[in-house]
């Protein structure tokens, strides 16, 4: 069993499965029921890594039959992790709560920290970023007190993931770098590579993001981590879409959807379908059926408690409605997108202003269009101001480019050359005029 756990720590799921099956068989021959159950508990996670979630649940349910007390709580925590990956978030959270109570009662600090880590990641995916950070900080403090530096470094990486979800690129990169300095000896970690790729994608460093995703795909295939392979192809689809390669993006998204469908991961199927539809839109082949499918995907994601992917799908739908001249639908979707203005990361707020500008232009409300374009570009500039490195500011500038282009077009169409020059220069210089960001004593600025 120890050999199996070591192989999993080195991201080699196939070798881990072989050792853990041998562990369960050996314990079974000697009628050591609790040890059989613990081997099965570990094997369940490996089966999930191998992309076999139904077999994983069956294995961990068999393990639960022969475990009591805090050992049973460990299996409950592992089962919650599998449920989370399947998209059963409410059941996973309930399992984490029950396991935490048992670990705290028995003083099992290691498993308390593991549970907090897993629950923190779940909160991060769902957009509950304050709760995510609180859980992860508590887990990191426990690992540090226990002298478990590798586990603490893994939590450091997860804190970077939470910072990335909020759009805080410098903080996320700092967490990732600190974690990588301590995790270099564990081999290729596909999940960490995908987290870094997502961050690089946010600031439009496409070549670097593509390289990280391709390395993650290779790592998944080498270690047979099928549970992560679908997410890698989904990330590749996003990279190719931003690189203006919609056919390659659609192919990658379709590959991701097939993997998720095989694993019965309904939430991730919806995310992959949204990526496919976005590629169809970019190819210029979208119609009212595409619009209907985008709204359906958005509803699935929002109902499941995944707000940010759901908002992305709604923003796609609203932009497509504007392109198709479905102005009533576009306005209706904008009403449903009101939470984005309050709770979403900067990139989604910028997209919201862009869609509002498109609707204003299409319906002849030029005052609304101008207000939306100006507000969106201010939002993009504020976001750039948080980035210290020149290449990050330059990369982030693409988010305001579409708004600046709309504003420039509006000025030219209405015979305002001075305004056109102003917006042209403002768009061109946005990446470079800012001084490097420095830490500030002012908490609002920080």
Short mmCIF file of C-alpha atoms in Angstrom, two decimals:
data_model
loop_
_atom_site.label_atom_id
_atom_site.label_comp_id
_atom_site.label_asym_id
_atom_site.label_seq_id
_atom_site.Cartn_x
_atom_site.Cartn_y
_atom_site.Cartn_z
CA UNK A 1 0.00 0.00 0.00
CA UNK A 2 2.86 2.38 0.78
CA UNK A 3 4.35 1.69 -2.65
CA UNK A 4 0.97 2.45 -4.23
CA UNK A 5 0.64 5.74 -2.37
CA UNK A 6 4.19 6.69 -3.36
CA UNK A 7 3.40 5.98 -7.02
CA UNK A 8 0.31 8.19 -6.80
CA UNK A 9 2.39 11.00 -5.28
CA UNK A 10 4.62 10.67 -8.36
CA UNK A 11 1.52 10.90 -10.64
CA UNK A 12 1.84 7.31 -11.90
CA UNK A 13 -1.70 5.96 -11.60
CA UNK A 14 -1.07 2.68 -13.44
CA UNK A 15 1.76 1.62 -11.10
CA UNK A 16 -0.25 2.77 -8.07
CA UNK A 17 -3.21 0.60 -9.12
CA UNK A 18 -0.99 -2.48 -9.48
CA UNK A 19 0.50 -2.09 -5.97
CA UNK A 20 -2.84 -1.36 -4.31
CA UNK A 21 -4.54 -4.37 -5.89
CA UNK A 22 -1.66 -6.50 -4.61
CA UNK A 23 -2.07 -4.95 -1.15
CA UNK A 24 -5.80 -5.77 -1.03
CA UNK A 25 -5.18 -9.33 -2.26
CA UNK A 26 -2.42 -9.97 0.30
CA UNK A 27 -4.51 -8.62 3.18
CA UNK A 28 -7.48 -10.69 1.96
CA UNK A 29 -5.49 -13.94 1.96
CA UNK A 30 -4.63 -13.33 5.62
CA UNK A 31 -8.19 -12.22 6.54
CA UNK A 32 -7.09 -8.75 7.63
CA UNK A 33 -10.40 -7.05 6.84
CA UNK A 34 -9.47 -3.49 7.97
CA UNK A 35 -6.30 -3.58 5.84
CA UNK A 36 -8.26 -4.84 2.84
CA UNK A 37 -10.65 -1.93 3.33
CA UNK A 38 -7.83 0.63 3.58
CA UNK A 39 -6.20 -0.72 0.41
CA UNK A 40 -9.55 -0.48 -1.38
CA UNK A 41 -10.02 3.06 -0.07
CA UNK A 42 -6.72 4.09 -1.68
CA UNK A 43 -7.44 2.08 -4.84
CA UNK A 44 -10.75 3.93 -5.26
CA UNK A 45 -8.94 7.23 -5.76
CA UNK A 46 -6.62 5.64 -8.30
CA UNK A 47 -9.56 4.21 -10.24
CA UNK A 48 -10.98 7.73 -10.34
CA UNK A 49 -7.61 9.04 -11.57
CA UNK A 50 -7.79 6.40 -14.30
CA UNK A 51 -11.14 7.81 -15.42
CA UNK A 52 -13.33 5.08 -13.90
CA UNK A 53 -15.52 6.99 -11.39
CA UNK A 54 -18.29 4.35 -11.20
CA UNK A 55 -15.73 1.65 -10.30
CA UNK A 56 -14.15 4.07 -7.83
CA UNK A 57 -17.45 4.61 -5.99
CA UNK A 58 -18.11 0.87 -5.93
CA UNK A 59 -14.64 0.21 -4.48
CA UNK A 60 -14.92 2.83 -1.75
CA UNK A 61 -18.43 1.66 -0.80
CA UNK A 62 -17.01 -1.86 -0.30
CA UNK A 63 -14.26 -0.36 1.86
CA UNK A 64 -16.77 1.50 4.05
CA UNK A 65 -18.40 -1.80 5.07
CA UNK A 66 -15.33 -2.79 7.11
CA UNK A 67 -14.20 0.53 8.57
CA UNK A 68 -15.21 2.20 11.83
CA UNK A 69 -14.48 5.44 13.68
CA UNK A 70 -11.98 7.85 12.23
CA UNK A 71 -10.81 5.23 9.68
CA UNK A 72 -14.35 5.23 8.29
CA UNK A 73 -14.23 9.03 8.26
CA UNK A 74 -11.10 8.82 6.07
CA UNK A 75 -13.00 6.72 3.53
CA UNK A 76 -15.93 9.16 3.73
CA UNK A 77 -13.57 12.01 2.88
CA UNK A 78 -12.13 10.05 -0.07
CA UNK A 79 -15.64 9.27 -1.29
CA UNK A 80 -16.49 12.99 -1.14
CA UNK A 81 -13.48 13.74 -3.33
CA UNK A 82 -14.77 11.30 -5.97
CA UNK A 83 -18.26 12.81 -5.71
CA UNK A 84 -16.80 16.29 -6.21
CA UNK A 85 -15.04 15.21 -9.39
CA UNK A 86 -18.36 13.81 -10.64
CA UNK A 87 -20.04 17.16 -9.98
CA UNK A 88 -22.12 16.08 -6.93
CA UNK A 89 -21.00 19.13 -4.95
CA UNK A 90 -23.70 19.18 -2.25
CA UNK A 91 -23.10 15.53 -1.35
CA UNK A 92 -19.34 16.13 -1.34
CA UNK A 93 -19.65 19.11 1.02
CA UNK A 94 -21.85 17.09 3.38
CA UNK A 95 -19.26 14.29 3.42
CA UNK A 96 -16.43 16.72 4.11
CA UNK A 97 -18.35 18.24 7.05
CA UNK A 98 -19.04 14.82 8.60
CA UNK A 99 -15.43 13.70 8.17
CA UNK A 100 -14.06 16.92 9.68
CA UNK A 101 -16.15 16.48 12.82
CA UNK A 102 -14.76 12.97 13.30
CA UNK A 103 -11.12 13.97 12.65
CA UNK A 104 -11.33 16.83 15.12
CA UNK A 105 -12.91 14.57 17.74
CA UNK A 106 -10.09 12.01 17.37
CA UNK A 107 -7.29 14.56 16.95
CA UNK A 108 -6.44 13.24 13.46
CA UNK A 109 -4.68 16.41 12.28
CA UNK A 110 -3.26 14.98 9.04
CA UNK A 111 -6.64 13.97 7.70
CA UNK A 112 -8.24 17.14 9.01
CA UNK A 113 -5.75 19.09 6.87
CA UNK A 114 -6.43 16.87 3.83
CA UNK A 115 -10.17 17.40 4.17
CA UNK A 116 -9.77 21.16 4.48
CA UNK A 117 -7.59 21.16 1.38
CA UNK A 118 -10.12 19.22 -0.69
CA UNK A 119 -13.03 21.32 0.55
CA UNK A 120 -11.08 24.50 -0.19
CA UNK A 121 -10.52 23.40 -3.79
CA UNK A 122 -14.24 22.63 -4.16
CA UNK A 123 -15.12 26.11 -2.84
CA UNK A 124 -12.63 27.55 -5.34
CA UNK A 125 -14.25 25.80 -8.31
CA UNK A 126 -17.66 27.03 -7.19
CA UNK A 127 -16.46 30.64 -6.89
CA UNK A 128 -16.75 30.78 -3.07
CA UNK A 129 -13.27 32.25 -2.88
CA UNK A 130 -13.25 33.55 0.71
CA UNK A 131 -14.34 30.18 2.08
CA UNK A 132 -11.78 28.49 -0.18
CA UNK A 133 -8.93 30.62 1.10
CA UNK A 134 -10.00 30.16 4.73
CA UNK A 135 -9.98 26.35 4.41
CA UNK A 136 -6.65 26.32 2.59
CA UNK A 137 -4.94 28.67 5.05
CA UNK A 138 -6.08 26.46 7.95
CA UNK A 139 -4.83 23.34 6.14
CA UNK A 140 -1.47 24.93 5.39
CA UNK A 141 -1.02 25.94 9.04
CA UNK A 142 -1.78 22.36 10.15
CA UNK A 143 0.70 20.86 7.67
CA UNK A 144 3.37 23.34 8.72
CA UNK A 145 2.91 22.47 12.41
CA UNK A 146 3.13 18.76 11.50
CA UNK A 147 6.35 19.28 9.54
CA UNK A 148 4.75 18.06 6.27
CA UNK A 149 6.47 20.46 3.88
CA UNK A 150 5.42 18.76 0.62
CA UNK A 151 1.73 18.80 1.60
CA UNK A 152 2.07 22.44 2.69
CA UNK A 153 3.59 23.25 -0.73
CA UNK A 154 0.65 21.58 -2.48
CA UNK A 155 -1.70 23.80 -0.48
CA UNK A 156 0.45 26.78 -1.54
CA UNK A 157 -0.29 25.87 -5.15
CA UNK A 158 -4.02 25.63 -4.38
CA UNK A 159 -3.90 29.13 -2.88
CA UNK A 160 -2.51 30.24 -6.23
CA UNK A 161 -5.47 28.56 -7.95
CA UNK A 162 -7.89 30.53 -5.73
CA UNK A 163 -6.05 33.80 -6.46
CA UNK A 164 -6.25 33.01 -10.18
CA UNK A 165 -10.03 32.47 -9.94
CA UNK A 166 -10.35 36.01 -8.60
CA UNK A 167 -8.18 37.41 -11.40
CA UNK A 168 -5.23 38.27 -9.12
CA UNK A 169 -2.42 37.24 -11.50
CA UNK A 170 0.62 38.46 -9.52
CA UNK A 171 -0.50 36.73 -6.30
CA UNK A 172 -1.33 33.52 -8.17
CA UNK A 173 2.06 33.43 -9.91
CA UNK A 174 3.85 34.04 -6.61
CA UNK A 175 2.01 31.11 -4.97
CA UNK A 176 2.73 28.84 -7.95
CA UNK A 177 6.42 29.71 -7.96
CA UNK A 178 6.81 29.14 -4.21
CA UNK A 179 5.03 25.79 -4.52
CA UNK A 180 7.06 24.67 -7.54
CA UNK A 181 10.32 25.36 -5.73
CA UNK A 182 9.35 22.67 -3.21
CA UNK A 183 7.54 20.21 -5.51
CA UNK A 184 10.13 19.84 -8.27
CA UNK A 185 10.99 16.26 -7.18
CA UNK A 186 7.44 14.84 -7.53
CA UNK A 187 7.54 14.65 -11.35
CA UNK A 188 5.09 16.06 -13.89
CA UNK A 189 1.92 17.25 -12.12
CA UNK A 190 -0.73 17.67 -14.81
CA UNK A 191 -3.14 19.51 -12.48
CA UNK A 192 -0.52 22.11 -11.53
CA UNK A 193 0.39 22.57 -15.20
CA UNK A 194 -3.26 23.16 -16.11
CA UNK A 195 -3.69 25.69 -13.30
CA UNK A 196 -0.64 27.58 -14.59
CA UNK A 197 -1.92 27.34 -18.17
CA UNK A 198 -5.27 28.82 -17.13
CA UNK A 199 -3.47 31.76 -15.57
CA UNK A 200 -1.26 32.29 -18.64
CA UNK A 201 -4.40 32.15 -20.76
CA UNK A 202 -5.99 34.92 -18.68
CA UNK A 203 -3.20 37.31 -19.69
CA UNK A 204 -3.11 36.07 -23.30
CA UNK A 205 0.31 34.41 -23.18
CA UNK A 206 -0.92 31.80 -25.63
CA UNK A 207 2.35 30.11 -26.62
CA UNK A 208 3.28 29.56 -22.98
CA UNK A 209 -0.25 28.35 -22.14
CA UNK A 210 -0.26 25.91 -25.07
CA UNK A 211 3.14 24.54 -24.02
CA UNK A 212 1.91 23.95 -20.45
CA UNK A 213 -1.26 22.22 -21.67
CA UNK A 214 0.64 19.95 -24.06
CA UNK A 215 3.02 18.99 -21.26
CA UNK A 216 -0.01 18.22 -19.06
CA UNK A 217 -1.56 16.03 -21.78
CA UNK A 218 1.71 14.12 -22.14
CA UNK A 219 1.88 13.68 -18.35
CA UNK A 220 -1.72 12.40 -18.24
CA UNK A 221 -1.05 9.88 -20.99
CA UNK A 222 2.19 8.70 -19.40
CA UNK A 223 0.63 8.26 -15.94
CA UNK A 224 -2.79 7.22 -17.30
CA UNK A 225 -4.48 10.11 -15.46
CA UNK A 226 -7.67 9.99 -17.52
CA UNK A 227 -9.56 11.99 -14.90
CA UNK A 228 -7.39 15.03 -15.75
CA UNK A 229 -7.01 14.33 -19.48
CA UNK A 230 -10.46 15.70 -20.31
CA UNK A 231 -9.69 18.96 -18.47
CA UNK A 232 -6.41 19.22 -20.40
CA UNK A 233 -8.20 18.94 -23.76
CA UNK A 234 -10.79 21.47 -22.58
CA UNK A 235 -7.99 23.90 -21.72
CA UNK A 236 -6.40 23.27 -25.12
CA UNK A 237 -9.74 24.19 -26.73
CA UNK A 238 -9.69 27.53 -24.91
CA UNK A 239 -6.11 28.22 -26.00
CA UNK A 240 -6.87 27.44 -29.66
CA UNK A 241 -10.00 29.62 -29.61
CA UNK A 242 -8.01 32.63 -28.38
CA UNK A 243 -5.34 31.83 -30.97
CA UNK A 244 -8.09 32.19 -33.62
CA UNK A 245 -7.97 28.50 -34.59
CA UNK A 246 -11.67 27.58 -34.12
CA UNK A 247 -11.49 24.25 -35.98
CA UNK A 248 -8.68 23.00 -33.71
CA UNK A 249 -10.56 24.40 -30.71
CA UNK A 250 -13.74 22.53 -31.65
CA UNK A 251 -11.79 19.28 -32.12
CA UNK A 252 -10.16 19.59 -28.69
CA UNK A 253 -13.50 20.47 -27.04
CA UNK A 254 -15.16 17.46 -28.69
CA UNK A 255 -12.38 15.20 -27.41
CA UNK A 256 -12.91 16.59 -23.90
CA UNK A 257 -16.68 16.10 -24.10
CA UNK A 258 -16.27 12.46 -25.17
CA UNK A 259 -13.92 11.78 -22.24
CA UNK A 260 -16.28 13.45 -19.74
CA UNK A 261 -19.31 11.63 -21.17
CA UNK A 262 -17.53 8.30 -20.81
CA UNK A 263 -16.81 9.17 -17.17
CA UNK A 264 -20.40 10.45 -16.59
CA UNK A 265 -19.18 13.83 -15.37
CA UNK A 266 -22.24 15.89 -16.31
CA UNK A 267 -20.93 19.30 -15.21
CA UNK A 268 -17.74 18.89 -17.20
CA UNK A 269 -19.72 17.65 -20.22
CA UNK A 270 -21.60 20.97 -20.08
CA UNK A 271 -18.33 22.93 -19.88
CA UNK A 272 -16.92 21.08 -22.88
CA UNK A 273 -20.15 21.64 -24.82
CA UNK A 274 -19.89 25.36 -24.14
CA UNK A 275 -16.36 25.32 -25.59
CA UNK A 276 -17.61 23.49 -28.70
CA UNK A 277 -20.36 26.06 -29.20
CA UNK A 278 -17.92 28.96 -28.74
CA UNK A 279 -15.80 27.48 -31.54
CA UNK A 280 -18.89 27.16 -33.77
CA UNK A 281 -19.62 30.85 -33.16
CA UNK A 282 -16.03 31.82 -34.06
CA UNK A 283 -16.26 29.75 -37.26
CA UNK A 284 -19.26 31.86 -38.31
CA UNK A 285 -21.63 28.88 -38.38
CA UNK A 286 -23.81 29.81 -35.38
CA UNK A 287 -27.59 30.07 -35.66
CA UNK A 288 -30.60 30.21 -33.37
CA UNK A 289 -30.03 26.55 -32.46
CA UNK A 290 -26.54 27.47 -31.22
CA UNK A 291 -28.08 30.27 -29.15
CA UNK A 292 -30.60 27.86 -27.63
CA UNK A 293 -27.84 25.34 -26.81
CA UNK A 294 -25.72 28.02 -25.12
CA UNK A 295 -28.64 29.03 -22.89
CA UNK A 296 -29.24 25.37 -21.97
CA UNK A 297 -25.57 24.86 -21.05
CA UNK A 298 -25.59 28.06 -18.98
CA UNK A 299 -28.66 26.88 -17.05
CA UNK A 300 -27.03 23.50 -16.30
CA UNK A 301 -23.88 25.14 -14.96
CA UNK A 302 -25.65 27.81 -12.91
CA UNK A 303 -28.13 25.31 -11.43
CA UNK A 304 -25.19 23.12 -10.40
CA UNK A 305 -23.60 26.02 -8.49
CA UNK A 306 -20.80 26.80 -11.00
CA UNK A 307 -21.35 30.54 -11.55
CA UNK A 308 -18.28 31.59 -13.52
CA UNK A 309 -18.52 28.94 -16.28
CA UNK A 310 -22.28 29.57 -16.35
CA UNK A 311 -21.76 33.30 -16.77
CA UNK A 312 -19.28 32.63 -19.59
CA UNK A 313 -21.95 30.65 -21.43
CA UNK A 314 -24.54 33.40 -20.84
CA UNK A 315 -22.10 36.05 -22.11
CA UNK A 316 -21.51 33.91 -25.22
CA UNK A 317 -25.27 33.65 -25.70
CA UNK A 318 -25.87 37.39 -25.25
CA UNK A 319 -23.11 38.28 -27.73
CA UNK A 320 -24.50 35.77 -30.25
CA UNK A 321 -28.05 37.14 -29.79
CA UNK A 322 -26.69 40.61 -30.61
CA UNK A 323 -24.92 39.24 -33.70
CA UNK A 324 -28.14 37.53 -34.86
CA UNK A 325 -30.23 40.68 -34.25
CA UNK A 326 -32.24 38.97 -31.50
CA UNK A 327 -32.39 42.15 -29.44
CA UNK A 328 -35.18 41.10 -27.06
CA UNK A 329 -33.25 37.93 -26.20
CA UNK A 330 -30.02 39.89 -25.79
CA UNK A 331 -31.66 42.31 -23.32
CA UNK A 332 -33.26 39.41 -21.44
CA UNK A 333 -29.86 37.73 -21.10
CA UNK A 334 -28.26 40.97 -19.89
CA UNK A 335 -30.77 41.07 -17.02
CA UNK A 336 -29.67 37.56 -16.01
CA UNK A 337 -26.04 38.71 -16.15
CA UNK A 338 -26.44 41.45 -13.52
CA UNK A 339 -24.55 39.37 -10.87
CA UNK A 340 -21.47 39.50 -13.12
CA UNK A 341 -21.09 43.24 -12.49
CA UNK A 342 -20.89 42.61 -8.73
CA UNK A 343 -19.20 39.25 -8.23
CA UNK A 344 -17.28 38.17 -11.33
CA UNK A 345 -13.54 38.49 -12.07
CA UNK A 346 -12.38 41.45 -14.16
CA UNK A 347 -12.31 39.50 -17.43
CA UNK A 348 -16.01 38.69 -17.20
CA UNK A 349 -16.93 42.23 -16.16
CA UNK A 350 -15.09 43.54 -19.23
CA UNK A 351 -16.98 41.08 -21.45
CA UNK A 352 -20.27 42.23 -19.90
CA UNK A 353 -19.55 45.86 -20.84
CA UNK A 354 -18.66 44.72 -24.35
CA UNK A 355 -22.00 42.95 -24.79
CA UNK A 356 -23.86 45.96 -23.38
CA UNK A 357 -22.09 48.14 -25.95
CA UNK A 358 -23.02 45.75 -28.77
CA UNK A 359 -26.68 45.84 -27.73
CA UNK A 360 -26.62 49.63 -27.50
CA UNK A 361 -25.14 49.92 -30.99
CA UNK A 362 -27.55 47.41 -32.47
CA UNK A 363 -30.65 49.05 -31.01
CA UNK A 364 -29.60 52.61 -31.85
CA UNK A 365 -28.97 53.63 -28.24
CA UNK A 366 -25.62 55.30 -28.93
CA UNK A 367 -25.45 56.93 -25.49
CA UNK A 368 -25.67 53.50 -23.85
CA UNK A 369 -23.05 52.15 -26.25
CA UNK A 370 -20.62 54.97 -25.48
CA UNK A 371 -21.12 54.59 -21.72
CA UNK A 372 -20.59 50.85 -21.88
CA UNK A 373 -17.48 51.13 -24.05
CA UNK A 374 -15.91 53.75 -21.77
CA UNK A 375 -16.76 51.81 -18.59
CA UNK A 376 -15.42 48.56 -20.03
CA UNK A 377 -12.15 50.13 -21.12
CA UNK A 378 -11.74 51.74 -17.67
CA UNK A 379 -12.26 48.27 -16.16
CA UNK A 380 -9.61 46.82 -18.49
CA UNK A 381 -7.15 49.57 -17.58
CA UNK A 382 -7.79 49.07 -13.86
CA UNK A 383 -7.08 45.37 -14.32
CA UNK A 384 -3.84 46.10 -16.19
CA UNK A 385 -2.76 48.35 -13.33
CA UNK A 386 -2.58 45.32 -11.03
CA UNK A 387 0.03 43.60 -13.23
CA UNK A 388 3.69 44.40 -12.63
CA UNK A 389 5.49 42.81 -15.58
CA UNK A 390 5.32 44.52 -18.99
CA UNK A 391 4.51 41.29 -20.85
CA UNK A 392 1.57 40.61 -18.51
CA UNK A 393 0.22 44.14 -19.04
CA UNK A 394 0.65 43.77 -22.79
CA UNK A 395 -1.11 40.40 -22.75
CA UNK A 396 -3.98 41.66 -20.63
CA UNK A 397 -4.53 44.54 -23.07
CA UNK A 398 -6.39 42.26 -25.49
CA UNK A 399 -9.45 42.31 -23.21
CA UNK A 400 -10.03 46.01 -23.83
CA UNK A 401 -9.13 45.87 -27.52
CA UNK A 402 -12.61 44.90 -28.72
CA UNK A 403 -14.15 47.75 -26.70
CA UNK A 404 -11.62 50.26 -28.03
CA UNK A 405 -12.35 49.05 -31.58
CA UNK A 406 -16.09 49.55 -31.10
CA UNK A 407 -15.54 53.04 -29.70
CA UNK A 408 -13.24 53.94 -32.58
CA UNK A 409 -15.74 52.64 -35.14
CA UNK A 410 -18.53 54.66 -33.53
CA UNK A 411 -16.44 57.84 -33.67
CA UNK A 412 -15.54 57.31 -37.34
CA UNK A 413 -19.11 56.50 -38.38
CA UNK A 414 -20.40 59.70 -36.78
CA UNK A 415 -17.73 62.03 -38.11
CA UNK A 416 -15.77 62.71 -34.94
CA UNK A 417 -12.08 62.62 -35.98
CA UNK A 418 -10.69 64.02 -32.72
CA UNK A 419 -12.59 61.38 -30.73
CA UNK A 420 -11.38 58.70 -33.16
CA UNK A 421 -7.77 59.75 -32.64
CA UNK A 422 -8.23 59.77 -28.86
CA UNK A 423 -9.61 56.21 -28.76
CA UNK A 424 -7.08 54.95 -31.28
CA UNK A 425 -4.17 56.21 -29.19
CA UNK A 426 -5.75 55.08 -25.94
CA UNK A 427 -6.15 51.56 -27.27
CA UNK A 428 -2.63 51.43 -28.75
CA UNK A 429 -0.85 52.69 -25.68
CA UNK A 430 -2.82 50.88 -22.99
CA UNK A 431 -0.25 48.10 -22.56
CA UNK A 432 2.76 50.32 -22.00
CA UNK A 433 1.88 53.60 -20.33
CA UNK A 434 1.43 52.16 -16.84
CA UNK A 435 4.37 52.13 -14.44
CA UNK A 436 5.20 48.74 -12.88
CA UNK A 437 2.88 47.87 -10.00
CA UNK A 438 4.48 48.06 -6.57
CA UNK A 439 3.25 46.84 -3.18
CA UNK A 440 1.30 49.60 -1.47
CA UNK A 441 0.66 50.39 2.16
CA UNK A 442 -2.84 51.52 1.17
CA UNK A 443 -5.17 48.52 1.68
CA UNK A 444 -7.58 49.71 -1.06
CA UNK A 445 -4.75 49.95 -3.63
CA UNK A 446 -3.30 46.61 -2.46
#
